[in-house]
PDB file of C-alpha atoms in Angstrom:
ATOM      1  CA  UNK D   1       0.000   0.000   0.000  1.00  0.00           C
ATOM      2  CA  UNK D   2       1.380   3.385  -1.038  1.00  0.00           C
ATOM      3  CA  UNK D   3       1.933   6.025   1.563  1.00  0.00           C
ATOM      4  CA  UNK D   4       0.362   9.454   1.105  1.00  0.00           C
ATOM      5  CA  UNK D   5       3.063  11.082   3.173  1.00  0.00           C
ATOM      6  CA  UNK D   6       5.532  13.157   1.161  1.00  0.00           C
ATOM      7  CA  UNK D   7       8.867  14.325   2.477  1.00  0.00           C
ATOM      8  CA  UNK D   8       9.583  17.984   3.121  1.00  0.00           C
ATOM      9  CA  UNK D   9      12.260  18.013   0.432  1.00  0.00           C
ATOM     10  CA  UNK D  10       9.799  16.758  -2.159  1.00  0.00           C
ATOM     11  CA  UNK D  11       7.295  19.464  -1.191  1.00  0.00           C
ATOM     12  CA  UNK D  12       9.987  22.159  -1.471  1.00  0.00           C
ATOM     13  CA  UNK D  13      11.010  20.801  -4.852  1.00  0.00           C
ATOM     14  CA  UNK D  14       7.438  20.890  -6.163  1.00  0.00           C
ATOM     15  CA  UNK D  15       6.939  24.434  -4.864  1.00  0.00           C
ATOM     16  CA  UNK D  16      10.133  25.585  -6.553  1.00  0.00           C
ATOM     17  CA  UNK D  17       9.016  23.966  -9.843  1.00  0.00           C
ATOM     18  CA  UNK D  18       5.669  25.814  -9.630  1.00  0.00           C
ATOM     19  CA  UNK D  19       7.465  29.123  -9.009  1.00  0.00           C
ATOM     20  CA  UNK D  20       9.824  28.523 -11.919  1.00  0.00           C
ATOM     21  CA  UNK D  21       6.884  27.737 -14.205  1.00  0.00           C
ATOM     22  CA  UNK D  22       5.156  31.016 -13.245  1.00  0.00           C
ATOM     23  CA  UNK D  23       8.335  33.078 -13.604  1.00  0.00           C
ATOM     24  CA  UNK D  24       8.549  35.083 -16.855  1.00  0.00           C
ATOM     25  CA  UNK D  25      12.105  36.295 -16.390  1.00  0.00           C
ATOM     26  CA  UNK D  26      15.224  34.265 -15.805  1.00  0.00           C
ATOM     27  CA  UNK D  27      17.014  35.431 -12.636  1.00  0.00           C
ATOM     28  CA  UNK D  28      20.433  36.936 -13.441  1.00  0.00           C
ATOM     29  CA  UNK D  29      22.802  39.079 -11.418  1.00  0.00           C
ATOM     30  CA  UNK D  30      22.767  42.758 -12.427  1.00  0.00           C
ATOM     31  CA  UNK D  31      26.433  42.678 -13.479  1.00  0.00           C
ATOM     32  CA  UNK D  32      25.754  39.800 -15.849  1.00  0.00           C
ATOM     33  CA  UNK D  33      22.705  41.559 -17.320  1.00  0.00           C
ATOM     34  CA  UNK D  34      24.625  44.798 -17.869  1.00  0.00           C
ATOM     35  CA  UNK D  35      27.613  43.091 -19.451  1.00  0.00           C
ATOM     36  CA  UNK D  36      25.325  41.079 -21.737  1.00  0.00           C
ATOM     37  CA  UNK D  37      23.473  44.203 -22.945  1.00  0.00           C
ATOM     38  CA  UNK D  38      26.653  46.128 -23.562  1.00  0.00           C
ATOM     39  CA  UNK D  39      28.289  43.301 -25.467  1.00  0.00           C
ATOM     40  CA  UNK D  40      30.507  44.548 -28.300  1.00  0.00           C
ATOM     41  CA  UNK D  41      31.953  42.335 -31.026  1.00  0.00           C
ATOM     42  CA  UNK D  42      35.658  41.682 -30.577  1.00  0.00           C
ATOM     43  CA  UNK D  43      37.067  41.764 -34.090  1.00  0.00           C
ATOM     44  CA  UNK D  44      40.606  40.972 -32.936  1.00  0.00           C
ATOM     45  CA  UNK D  45      39.421  37.756 -31.337  1.00  0.00           C
ATOM     46  CA  UNK D  46      37.455  36.942 -34.489  1.00  0.00           C
ATOM     47  CA  UNK D  47      40.544  37.487 -36.684  1.00  0.00           C
ATOM     48  CA  UNK D  48      42.604  35.341 -34.326  1.00  0.00           C
ATOM     49  CA  UNK D  49      39.973  32.596 -34.507  1.00  0.00           C
ATOM     50  CA  UNK D  50      39.916  32.751 -38.329  1.00  0.00           C
ATOM     51  CA  UNK D  51      43.704  32.419 -38.464  1.00  0.00           C
ATOM     52  CA  UNK D  52      43.519  29.450 -36.131  1.00  0.00           C
ATOM     53  CA  UNK D  53      40.807  27.898 -38.297  1.00  0.00           C
ATOM     54  CA  UNK D  54      42.884  28.446 -41.459  1.00  0.00           C
ATOM     55  CA  UNK D  55      45.908  26.785 -39.855  1.00  0.00           C
ATOM     56  CA  UNK D  56      43.739  23.857 -38.769  1.00  0.00           C
ATOM     57  CA  UNK D  57      42.201  23.366 -42.223  1.00  0.00           C
ATOM     58  CA  UNK D  58      45.656  23.593 -43.832  1.00  0.00           C
ATOM     59  CA  UNK D  59      46.955  20.938 -41.430  1.00  0.00           C
ATOM     60  CA  UNK D  60      43.992  18.700 -42.204  1.00  0.00           C
ATOM     61  CA  UNK D  61      44.494  19.142 -45.965  1.00  0.00           C
ATOM     62  CA  UNK D  62      48.178  18.310 -45.616  1.00  0.00           C
ATOM     63  CA  UNK D  63      47.287  15.283 -43.541  1.00  0.00           C
ATOM     64  CA  UNK D  64      44.694  14.127 -46.095  1.00  0.00           C
ATOM     65  CA  UNK D  65      47.009  14.588 -49.061  1.00  0.00           C
ATOM     66  CA  UNK D  66      49.702  12.473 -47.437  1.00  0.00           C
ATOM     67  CA  UNK D  67      47.582   9.345 -46.955  1.00  0.00           C
ATOM     68  CA  UNK D  68      49.677   6.227 -47.248  1.00  0.00           C
ATOM     69  CA  UNK D  69      48.448   2.678 -47.053  1.00  0.00           C
ATOM     70  CA  UNK D  70      50.589   0.397 -44.978  1.00  0.00           C
ATOM     71  CA  UNK D  71      49.634  -3.134 -44.213  1.00  0.00           C
ATOM     72  CA  UNK D  72      49.088  -3.785 -40.531  1.00  0.00           C
ATOM     73  CA  UNK D  73      50.975  -6.924 -39.698  1.00  0.00           C
ATOM     74  CA  UNK D  74      49.545  -9.037 -36.907  1.00  0.00           C
ATOM     75  CA  UNK D  75      51.489 -12.163 -36.128  1.00  0.00           C
ATOM     76  CA  UNK D  76      48.547 -13.756 -34.375  1.00  0.00           C
ATOM     77  CA  UNK D  77      47.046 -16.733 -36.127  1.00  0.00           C
ATOM     78  CA  UNK D  78      45.870 -20.216 -35.391  1.00  0.00           C
ATOM     79  CA  UNK D  79      49.373 -21.493 -34.783  1.00  0.00           C
ATOM     80  CA  UNK D  80      50.417 -23.922 -32.120  1.00  0.00           C
ATOM     81  CA  UNK D  81      50.639 -22.373 -28.695  1.00  0.00           C
ATOM     82  CA  UNK D  82      47.941 -19.784 -29.295  1.00  0.00           C
ATOM     83  CA  UNK D  83      45.021 -19.683 -26.907  1.00  0.00           C
ATOM     84  CA  UNK D  84      41.490 -20.493 -27.952  1.00  0.00           C
ATOM     85  CA  UNK D  85      40.458 -16.799 -28.061  1.00  0.00           C
ATOM     86  CA  UNK D  86      43.483 -15.637 -30.090  1.00  0.00           C
ATOM     87  CA  UNK D  87      42.175 -17.031 -33.356  1.00  0.00           C
ATOM     88  CA  UNK D  88      38.970 -15.018 -33.067  1.00  0.00           C
ATOM     89  CA  UNK D  89      41.053 -11.918 -32.317  1.00  0.00           C
ATOM     90  CA  UNK D  90      43.154 -12.656 -35.395  1.00  0.00           C
ATOM     91  CA  UNK D  91      40.014 -13.041 -37.527  1.00  0.00           C
ATOM     92  CA  UNK D  92      38.771  -9.659 -36.272  1.00  0.00           C
ATOM     93  CA  UNK D  93      42.080  -7.965 -37.114  1.00  0.00           C
ATOM     94  CA  UNK D  94      42.142  -9.587 -40.545  1.00  0.00           C
ATOM     95  CA  UNK D  95      38.563  -8.522 -41.266  1.00  0.00           C
ATOM     96  CA  UNK D  96      39.298  -4.899 -40.244  1.00  0.00           C
ATOM     97  CA  UNK D  97      42.474  -4.791 -42.326  1.00  0.00           C
ATOM     98  CA  UNK D  98      40.739  -6.213 -45.400  1.00  0.00           C
ATOM     99  CA  UNK D  99      37.908  -3.694 -45.008  1.00  0.00           C
ATOM    100  CA  UNK D 100      40.426  -0.843 -44.660  1.00  0.00           C
ATOM    101  CA  UNK D 101      42.287  -1.898 -47.817  1.00  0.00           C
ATOM    102  CA  UNK D 102      38.982  -2.311 -49.683  1.00  0.00           C
ATOM    103  CA  UNK D 103      37.989   1.232 -48.644  1.00  0.00           C
ATOM    104  CA  UNK D 104      41.292   2.616 -49.919  1.00  0.00           C
ATOM    105  CA  UNK D 105      40.868   0.747 -53.186  1.00  0.00           C
ATOM    106  CA  UNK D 106      37.285   1.967 -53.612  1.00  0.00           C
ATOM    107  CA  UNK D 107      38.361   5.565 -52.934  1.00  0.00           C
ATOM    108  CA  UNK D 108      41.194   5.229 -55.446  1.00  0.00           C
ATOM    109  CA  UNK D 109      38.859   3.844 -58.124  1.00  0.00           C
ATOM    110  CA  UNK D 110      36.304   6.579 -57.446  1.00  0.00           C
ATOM    111  CA  UNK D 111      38.992   9.251 -57.694  1.00  0.00           C
ATOM    112  CA  UNK D 112      40.297   7.729 -60.931  1.00  0.00           C
ATOM    113  CA  UNK D 113      36.769   7.625 -62.400  1.00  0.00           C
ATOM    114  CA  UNK D 114      36.165  11.247 -61.382  1.00  0.00           C
ATOM    115  CA  UNK D 115      39.404  12.375 -63.023  1.00  0.00           C
ATOM    116  CA  UNK D 116      38.551  10.459 -66.212  1.00  0.00           C
ATOM    117  CA  UNK D 117      35.105  12.048 -66.269  1.00  0.00           C
ATOM    118  CA  UNK D 118      36.577  15.540 -65.773  1.00  0.00           C
ATOM    119  CA  UNK D 119      39.063  14.944 -68.606  1.00  0.00           C
ATOM    120  CA  UNK D 120      36.227  13.762 -70.851  1.00  0.00           C
ATOM    121  CA  UNK D 121      34.152  16.817 -69.919  1.00  0.00           C
ATOM    122  CA  UNK D 122      37.073  19.125 -70.730  1.00  0.00           C
ATOM    123  CA  UNK D 123      37.544  17.409 -74.086  1.00  0.00           C
ATOM    124  CA  UNK D 124      33.838  17.728 -74.914  1.00  0.00           C
ATOM    125  CA  UNK D 125      33.872  21.378 -73.911  1.00  0.00           C
ATOM    126  CA  UNK D 126      36.917  22.015 -76.119  1.00  0.00           C
ATOM    127  CA  UNK D 127      35.130  20.334 -79.047  1.00  0.00           C
ATOM    128  CA  UNK D 128      32.019  22.452 -78.477  1.00  0.00           C
ATOM    129  CA  UNK D 129      34.096  25.647 -78.320  1.00  0.00           C
ATOM    130  CA  UNK D 130      35.944  24.698 -81.514  1.00  0.00           C
ATOM    131  CA  UNK D 131      32.668  24.053 -83.363  1.00  0.00           C
ATOM    132  CA  UNK D 132      31.183  27.262 -81.996  1.00  0.00           C
ATOM    133  CA  UNK D 133      34.135  29.366 -83.108  1.00  0.00           C
ATOM    134  CA  UNK D 134      34.161  27.692 -86.541  1.00  0.00           C
ATOM    135  CA  UNK D 135      30.476  28.469 -87.053  1.00  0.00           C
ATOM    136  CA  UNK D 136      30.964  32.037 -85.810  1.00  0.00           C
ATOM    137  CA  UNK D 137      33.799  32.531 -88.322  1.00  0.00           C
ATOM    138  CA  UNK D 138      31.576  31.143 -91.088  1.00  0.00           C
ATOM    139  CA  UNK D 139      28.757  33.529 -90.127  1.00  0.00           C
ATOM    140  CA  UNK D 140      31.195  36.447 -90.127  1.00  0.00           C
ATOM    141  CA  UNK D 141      32.451  35.487 -93.619  1.00  0.00           C
ATOM    142  CA  UNK D 142      28.872  35.222 -94.917  1.00  0.00           C
ATOM    143  CA  UNK D 143      27.977  38.566 -93.380  1.00  0.00           C
ATOM    144  CA  UNK D 144      31.014  40.230 -94.969  1.00  0.00           C
ATOM    145  CA  UNK D 145      30.209  38.664 -98.341  1.00  0.00           C
ATOM    146  CA  UNK D 146      26.599  39.950 -98.100  1.00  0.00           C
ATOM    147  CA  UNK D 147      27.839  43.470 -97.257  1.00  0.00           C
ATOM    148  CA  UNK D 148      30.178  43.439-100.251  1.00  0.00           C
ATOM    149  CA  UNK D 149      27.349  42.231-102.519  1.00  0.00           C
ATOM    150  CA  UNK D 150      25.035  45.009-101.237  1.00  0.00           C
ATOM    151  CA  UNK D 151      27.743  47.651-101.725  1.00  0.00           C
ATOM    152  CA  UNK D 152      28.378  46.389-105.279  1.00  0.00           C
ATOM    153  CA  UNK D 153      24.631  46.615-106.041  1.00  0.00           C
ATOM    154  CA  UNK D 154      24.543  50.141-104.604  1.00  0.00           C
ATOM    155  CA  UNK D 155      27.487  51.215-106.756  1.00  0.00           C
ATOM    156  CA  UNK D 156      25.918  49.631-109.831  1.00  0.00           C
ATOM    157  CA  UNK D 157      22.623  51.454-109.184  1.00  0.00           C
ATOM    158  CA  UNK D 158      24.479  54.694-108.605  1.00  0.00           C
ATOM    159  CA  UNK D 159      26.387  54.342-111.893  1.00  0.00           C
ATOM    160  CA  UNK D 160      23.206  53.395-113.759  1.00  0.00           C
ATOM    161  CA  UNK D 161      21.277  56.364-112.365  1.00  0.00           C
ATOM    162  CA  UNK D 162      24.185  58.695-113.119  1.00  0.00           C
ATOM    163  CA  UNK D 163      24.259  57.455-116.705  1.00  0.00           C
ATOM    164  CA  UNK D 164      20.488  57.803-117.045  1.00  0.00           C
ATOM    165  CA  UNK D 165      20.491  61.236-115.408  1.00  0.00           C
ATOM    166  CA  UNK D 166      23.105  62.600-117.874  1.00  0.00           C
ATOM    167  CA  UNK D 167      21.115  61.491-120.939  1.00  0.00           C
ATOM    168  CA  UNK D 168      17.919  63.045-119.590  1.00  0.00           C
ATOM    169  CA  UNK D 169      19.582  66.428-119.060  1.00  0.00           C
ATOM    170  CA  UNK D 170      20.902  66.592-122.631  1.00  0.00           C
ATOM    171  CA  UNK D 171      17.634  65.475-124.306  1.00  0.00           C
ATOM    172  CA  UNK D 172      15.672  68.666-123.700  1.00  0.00           C
ATOM    173  CA  UNK D 173      13.726  67.365-120.770  1.00  0.00           C
ATOM    174  CA  UNK D 174      10.620  66.284-122.691  1.00  0.00           C
ATOM    175  CA  UNK D 175       9.987  63.497-120.260  1.00  0.00           C
ATOM    176  CA  UNK D 176       9.601  66.018-117.450  1.00  0.00           C
ATOM    177  CA  UNK D 177       7.123  68.302-119.193  1.00  0.00           C
ATOM    178  CA  UNK D 178       3.381  67.767-118.974  1.00  0.00           C
ATOM    179  CA  UNK D 179       2.268  69.479-122.052  1.00  0.00           C
ATOM    180  CA  UNK D 180       4.913  67.996-124.248  1.00  0.00           C
ATOM    181  CA  UNK D 181       5.773  71.269-126.081  1.00  0.00           C
TER     182      UNK D 181
END
């Protein structure tokens, strides 16, 4: 049977929880409130942090670029004199090592495939640019040829009108007169 008597500590705890639930403001010392409101950004600390971050990323890049695969040699095996649990330990080491080497091999193949794809993309892009420039040159030649043809037609019309205009001036101008006298 459960007792309905509650300890004094439990009652105090419940009362404090009720007060905290009704409280709309978090209690803070005045010094902490004032310093929080007057907070100014420290740009020197930010610059220092950025330098530290740059050094860290550089170290990580250097570490990543220098990845070497070395076989982990474990002499444990199921040889005479080994305990009954050593073989299982050996199997675990062997499984981890094989998985590690497989991961390295998969990463190498993926990297090789990515490089091949990028080279193929660059080649395709070069082909597209070559075709584009060839067609642009052809359009420019056609445009120039059309301009020359139009200028030749203009000159021919100008010469023809000049020749026709000279004959009309010497003929008495009968074509311009309405009455024909």
